[in-house]
């Protein structure tokens, strides 16, 4: 029971992520697809937290779910007419895309099963936040602040592209 519970939780989160990802690519509404993408990115953060990568999980939540998805939702809401939000999200190539996705998934599953057999039994999840925090606010403070300026520039660019053409003067 000790080993099966983490495996079951991991499998449940993985199936949930696959389901949400399918909703993202098959949703008729762009807005619903964006909401499903937000939920899928939240599940990815849950997987990171489950595997012991707490800093990566927190970064996933803050940057992707909290930041980029909000910007994307505002751009969708402010720049499109309501009738544009219900366009077809697939094209005629979806059969080939599904075939190649299935082939790549099968190849990856076979490879991971052979390479990582029993890795969950030997891995102990240790928190990583304290050591990464010391590194980012110590030796790497200048590159860390440079990345924050790049993210600020991306935010300003997203707002600029969300404006109408007549407001861009």
mmCIF file of C-alpha atoms in Angstrom:
data_model
loop_
_atom_site.group_PDB
_atom_site.id
_atom_site.type_symbol
_atom_site.label_atom_id
_atom_site.label_comp_id
_atom_site.label_asym_id
_atom_site.label_seq_id
_atom_site.Cartn_x
_atom_site.Cartn_y
_atom_site.Cartn_z
ATOM 1 C CA UNK A 1 0.000 0.000 0.000
ATOM 2 C CA UNK A 2 2.894 2.306 0.763
ATOM 3 C CA UNK A 3 4.206 2.186 -2.800
ATOM 4 C CA UNK A 4 0.858 1.964 -4.596
ATOM 5 C CA UNK A 5 -0.654 5.187 -3.201
ATOM 6 C CA UNK A 6 1.998 7.503 -4.732
ATOM 7 C CA UNK A 7 1.759 5.576 -7.990
ATOM 8 C CA UNK A 8 -2.020 5.927 -8.005
ATOM 9 C CA UNK A 9 -1.836 9.676 -7.291
ATOM 10 C CA UNK A 10 0.740 10.133 -10.036
ATOM 11 C CA UNK A 11 -1.398 8.138 -12.480
ATOM 12 C CA UNK A 12 -4.523 10.119 -11.529
ATOM 13 C CA UNK A 13 -2.754 13.453 -12.063
ATOM 14 C CA UNK A 14 -1.340 12.194 -15.368
ATOM 15 C CA UNK A 15 -4.750 11.076 -16.659
ATOM 16 C CA UNK A 16 -6.249 14.398 -15.557
ATOM 17 C CA UNK A 17 -3.495 16.261 -17.406
ATOM 18 C CA UNK A 18 -4.071 14.248 -20.577
ATOM 19 C CA UNK A 19 -7.818 14.868 -20.380
ATOM 20 C CA UNK A 20 -7.387 18.606 -19.879
ATOM 21 C CA UNK A 21 -4.879 18.739 -22.729
ATOM 22 C CA UNK A 22 -7.392 17.061 -25.015
ATOM 23 C CA UNK A 23 -9.971 19.677 -24.004
ATOM 24 C CA UNK A 24 -7.457 22.412 -24.878
ATOM 25 C CA UNK A 25 -7.002 21.190 -28.442
ATOM 26 C CA UNK A 26 -10.613 20.179 -29.096
ATOM 27 C CA UNK A 27 -12.572 23.023 -27.465
ATOM 28 C CA UNK A 28 -14.738 25.010 -29.855
ATOM 29 C CA UNK A 29 -14.463 28.144 -27.739
ATOM 30 C CA UNK A 30 -11.080 29.857 -27.477
ATOM 31 C CA UNK A 31 -11.997 31.054 -24.001
ATOM 32 C CA UNK A 32 -12.855 27.533 -22.789
ATOM 33 C CA UNK A 33 -9.631 26.263 -24.318
ATOM 34 C CA UNK A 34 -7.680 28.902 -22.396
ATOM 35 C CA UNK A 35 -9.432 27.963 -19.140
ATOM 36 C CA UNK A 36 -8.625 24.289 -19.766
ATOM 37 C CA UNK A 37 -5.003 25.264 -20.461
ATOM 38 C CA UNK A 38 -4.901 27.093 -17.131
ATOM 39 C CA UNK A 39 -6.199 23.986 -15.363
ATOM 40 C CA UNK A 40 -3.709 21.769 -17.222
ATOM 41 C CA UNK A 41 -0.816 24.008 -16.183
ATOM 42 C CA UNK A 42 -2.092 23.830 -12.600
ATOM 43 C CA UNK A 43 -2.038 20.020 -12.780
ATOM 44 C CA UNK A 44 1.531 20.187 -14.102
ATOM 45 C CA UNK A 45 2.411 22.254 -11.030
ATOM 46 C CA UNK A 46 0.767 19.547 -8.913
ATOM 47 C CA UNK A 47 2.909 16.909 -10.602
ATOM 48 C CA UNK A 48 6.043 18.936 -9.907
ATOM 49 C CA UNK A 49 5.050 19.334 -6.259
ATOM 50 C CA UNK A 50 4.284 15.621 -6.014
ATOM 51 C CA UNK A 51 7.745 14.769 -7.359
ATOM 52 C CA UNK A 52 9.477 17.029 -4.826
ATOM 53 C CA UNK A 53 10.315 19.957 -7.103
ATOM 54 C CA UNK A 54 8.561 22.553 -4.969
ATOM 55 C CA UNK A 55 10.362 25.558 -6.461
ATOM 56 C CA UNK A 56 9.474 24.493 -9.999
ATOM 57 C CA UNK A 57 5.857 23.918 -8.896
ATOM 58 C CA UNK A 58 5.640 27.396 -7.355
ATOM 59 C CA UNK A 59 7.260 28.924 -10.446
ATOM 60 C CA UNK A 60 4.793 27.066 -12.657
ATOM 61 C CA UNK A 61 1.877 28.478 -10.683
ATOM 62 C CA UNK A 62 3.198 32.030 -10.491
ATOM 63 C CA UNK A 63 4.543 32.440 -14.007
ATOM 64 C CA UNK A 64 2.312 30.301 -16.191
ATOM 65 C CA UNK A 65 -0.978 30.017 -14.361
ATOM 66 C CA UNK A 66 -0.888 33.360 -12.590
ATOM 67 C CA UNK A 67 0.809 35.512 -15.163
ATOM 68 C CA UNK A 68 0.839 34.356 -18.735
ATOM 69 C CA UNK A 69 -2.627 32.834 -18.674
ATOM 70 C CA UNK A 70 -4.134 36.025 -17.249
ATOM 71 C CA UNK A 71 -2.470 38.036 -19.984
ATOM 72 C CA UNK A 72 -3.699 35.556 -22.588
ATOM 73 C CA UNK A 73 -7.261 35.682 -21.269
ATOM 74 C CA UNK A 74 -7.270 39.484 -21.306
ATOM 75 C CA UNK A 75 -5.957 39.511 -24.878
ATOM 76 C CA UNK A 76 -8.684 37.053 -25.914
ATOM 77 C CA UNK A 77 -11.400 39.042 -24.180
ATOM 78 C CA UNK A 78 -10.250 42.467 -25.366
ATOM 79 C CA UNK A 79 -9.167 41.794 -28.937
ATOM 80 C CA UNK A 80 -11.789 39.448 -30.401
ATOM 81 C CA UNK A 81 -15.385 39.808 -31.380
ATOM 82 C CA UNK A 82 -17.705 37.241 -29.746
ATOM 83 C CA UNK A 83 -18.296 35.424 -33.034
ATOM 84 C CA UNK A 84 -14.506 34.958 -33.449
ATOM 85 C CA UNK A 85 -14.327 33.015 -30.182
ATOM 86 C CA UNK A 86 -16.238 30.037 -31.593
ATOM 87 C CA UNK A 87 -14.126 29.249 -34.627
ATOM 88 C CA UNK A 88 -13.119 25.704 -35.359
ATOM 89 C CA UNK A 89 -9.871 24.893 -33.555
ATOM 90 C CA UNK A 90 -8.865 21.889 -35.683
ATOM 91 C CA UNK A 91 -7.995 21.466 -39.327
ATOM 92 C CA UNK A 92 -7.956 18.682 -41.894
ATOM 93 C CA UNK A 93 -4.592 17.373 -40.636
ATOM 94 C CA UNK A 94 -5.908 16.233 -37.232
ATOM 95 C CA UNK A 95 -5.833 12.523 -38.198
ATOM 96 C CA UNK A 96 -2.129 12.652 -39.043
ATOM 97 C CA UNK A 97 -1.441 14.702 -35.923
ATOM 98 C CA UNK A 98 -3.254 12.170 -33.741
ATOM 99 C CA UNK A 99 -1.359 9.304 -35.399
ATOM 100 C CA UNK A 100 2.046 10.892 -34.839
ATOM 101 C CA UNK A 101 1.148 11.918 -31.274
ATOM 102 C CA UNK A 102 0.151 8.319 -30.525
ATOM 103 C CA UNK A 103 3.349 6.967 -32.112
ATOM 104 C CA UNK A 104 5.578 9.366 -30.164
ATOM 105 C CA UNK A 105 3.678 8.655 -26.942
ATOM 106 C CA UNK A 106 4.100 4.892 -27.365
ATOM 107 C CA UNK A 107 7.811 5.285 -28.088
ATOM 108 C CA UNK A 108 8.297 7.513 -25.027
ATOM 109 C CA UNK A 109 6.347 5.163 -22.771
ATOM 110 C CA UNK A 110 8.414 2.165 -23.895
ATOM 111 C CA UNK A 111 11.643 4.111 -23.410
ATOM 112 C CA UNK A 112 10.696 5.397 -19.952
ATOM 113 C CA UNK A 113 9.578 1.954 -18.825
ATOM 114 C CA UNK A 114 12.930 0.448 -19.738
ATOM 115 C CA UNK A 115 15.097 3.265 -18.381
ATOM 116 C CA UNK A 116 13.239 4.334 -15.252
ATOM 117 C CA UNK A 117 12.012 0.995 -13.937
ATOM 118 C CA UNK A 118 11.690 1.320 -10.165
ATOM 119 C CA UNK A 119 12.817 4.938 -9.914
ATOM 120 C CA UNK A 120 9.907 5.896 -7.633
ATOM 121 C CA UNK A 121 10.915 3.268 -5.089
ATOM 122 C CA UNK A 122 14.409 4.735 -4.627
ATOM 123 C CA UNK A 123 13.772 8.470 -5.005
ATOM 124 C CA UNK A 124 13.223 10.544 -1.868
ATOM 125 C CA UNK A 125 11.722 13.975 -2.504
ATOM 126 C CA UNK A 126 13.685 16.706 -0.737
ATOM 127 C CA UNK A 127 12.646 20.359 -0.711
ATOM 128 C CA UNK A 128 14.710 22.551 -2.994
ATOM 129 C CA UNK A 129 13.376 26.010 -2.180
ATOM 130 C CA UNK A 130 15.912 27.116 0.450
ATOM 131 C CA UNK A 131 19.033 26.359 -1.598
ATOM 132 C CA UNK A 132 17.570 27.878 -4.774
ATOM 133 C CA UNK A 133 16.460 30.969 -2.836
ATOM 134 C CA UNK A 134 19.971 31.458 -1.451
ATOM 135 C CA UNK A 135 21.417 31.085 -4.945
ATOM 136 C CA UNK A 136 18.937 33.448 -6.634
ATOM 137 C CA UNK A 137 19.202 36.198 -4.034
ATOM 138 C CA UNK A 138 22.939 35.789 -3.528
ATOM 139 C CA UNK A 139 25.260 35.123 -6.449
ATOM 140 C CA UNK A 140 22.587 35.234 -9.152
ATOM 141 C CA UNK A 141 20.664 38.359 -8.123
ATOM 142 C CA UNK A 142 21.600 40.376 -11.248
ATOM 143 C CA UNK A 143 20.502 37.704 -13.777
ATOM 144 C CA UNK A 144 17.378 37.097 -11.675
ATOM 145 C CA UNK A 145 16.443 40.780 -11.920
ATOM 146 C CA UNK A 146 17.268 40.783 -15.652
ATOM 147 C CA UNK A 147 14.758 37.975 -16.153
ATOM 148 C CA UNK A 148 12.150 40.009 -14.272
ATOM 149 C CA UNK A 149 12.743 42.908 -16.686
ATOM 150 C CA UNK A 150 12.284 40.555 -19.653
ATOM 151 C CA UNK A 151 8.976 39.364 -18.175
ATOM 152 C CA UNK A 152 7.929 43.000 -17.689
ATOM 153 C CA UNK A 153 8.753 43.696 -21.332
ATOM 154 C CA UNK A 154 6.621 40.680 -22.342
ATOM 155 C CA UNK A 155 3.739 42.079 -20.285
ATOM 156 C CA UNK A 156 4.024 45.491 -21.940
ATOM 157 C CA UNK A 157 4.193 43.813 -25.365
ATOM 158 C CA UNK A 158 1.069 41.765 -24.641
ATOM 159 C CA UNK A 159 -0.826 44.899 -23.622
ATOM 160 C CA UNK A 160 0.417 46.697 -26.755
ATOM 161 C CA UNK A 161 -0.733 43.883 -29.037
ATOM 162 C CA UNK A 162 -4.081 43.832 -27.255
ATOM 163 C CA UNK A 163 -4.783 47.429 -28.290
ATOM 164 C CA UNK A 164 -6.731 48.386 -31.397
ATOM 165 C CA UNK A 165 -4.768 49.788 -34.328
ATOM 166 C CA UNK A 166 -6.101 53.299 -33.761
ATOM 167 C CA UNK A 167 -4.955 53.279 -30.086
ATOM 168 C CA UNK A 168 -1.320 52.349 -30.895
ATOM 169 C CA UNK A 169 -0.089 55.890 -31.474
#
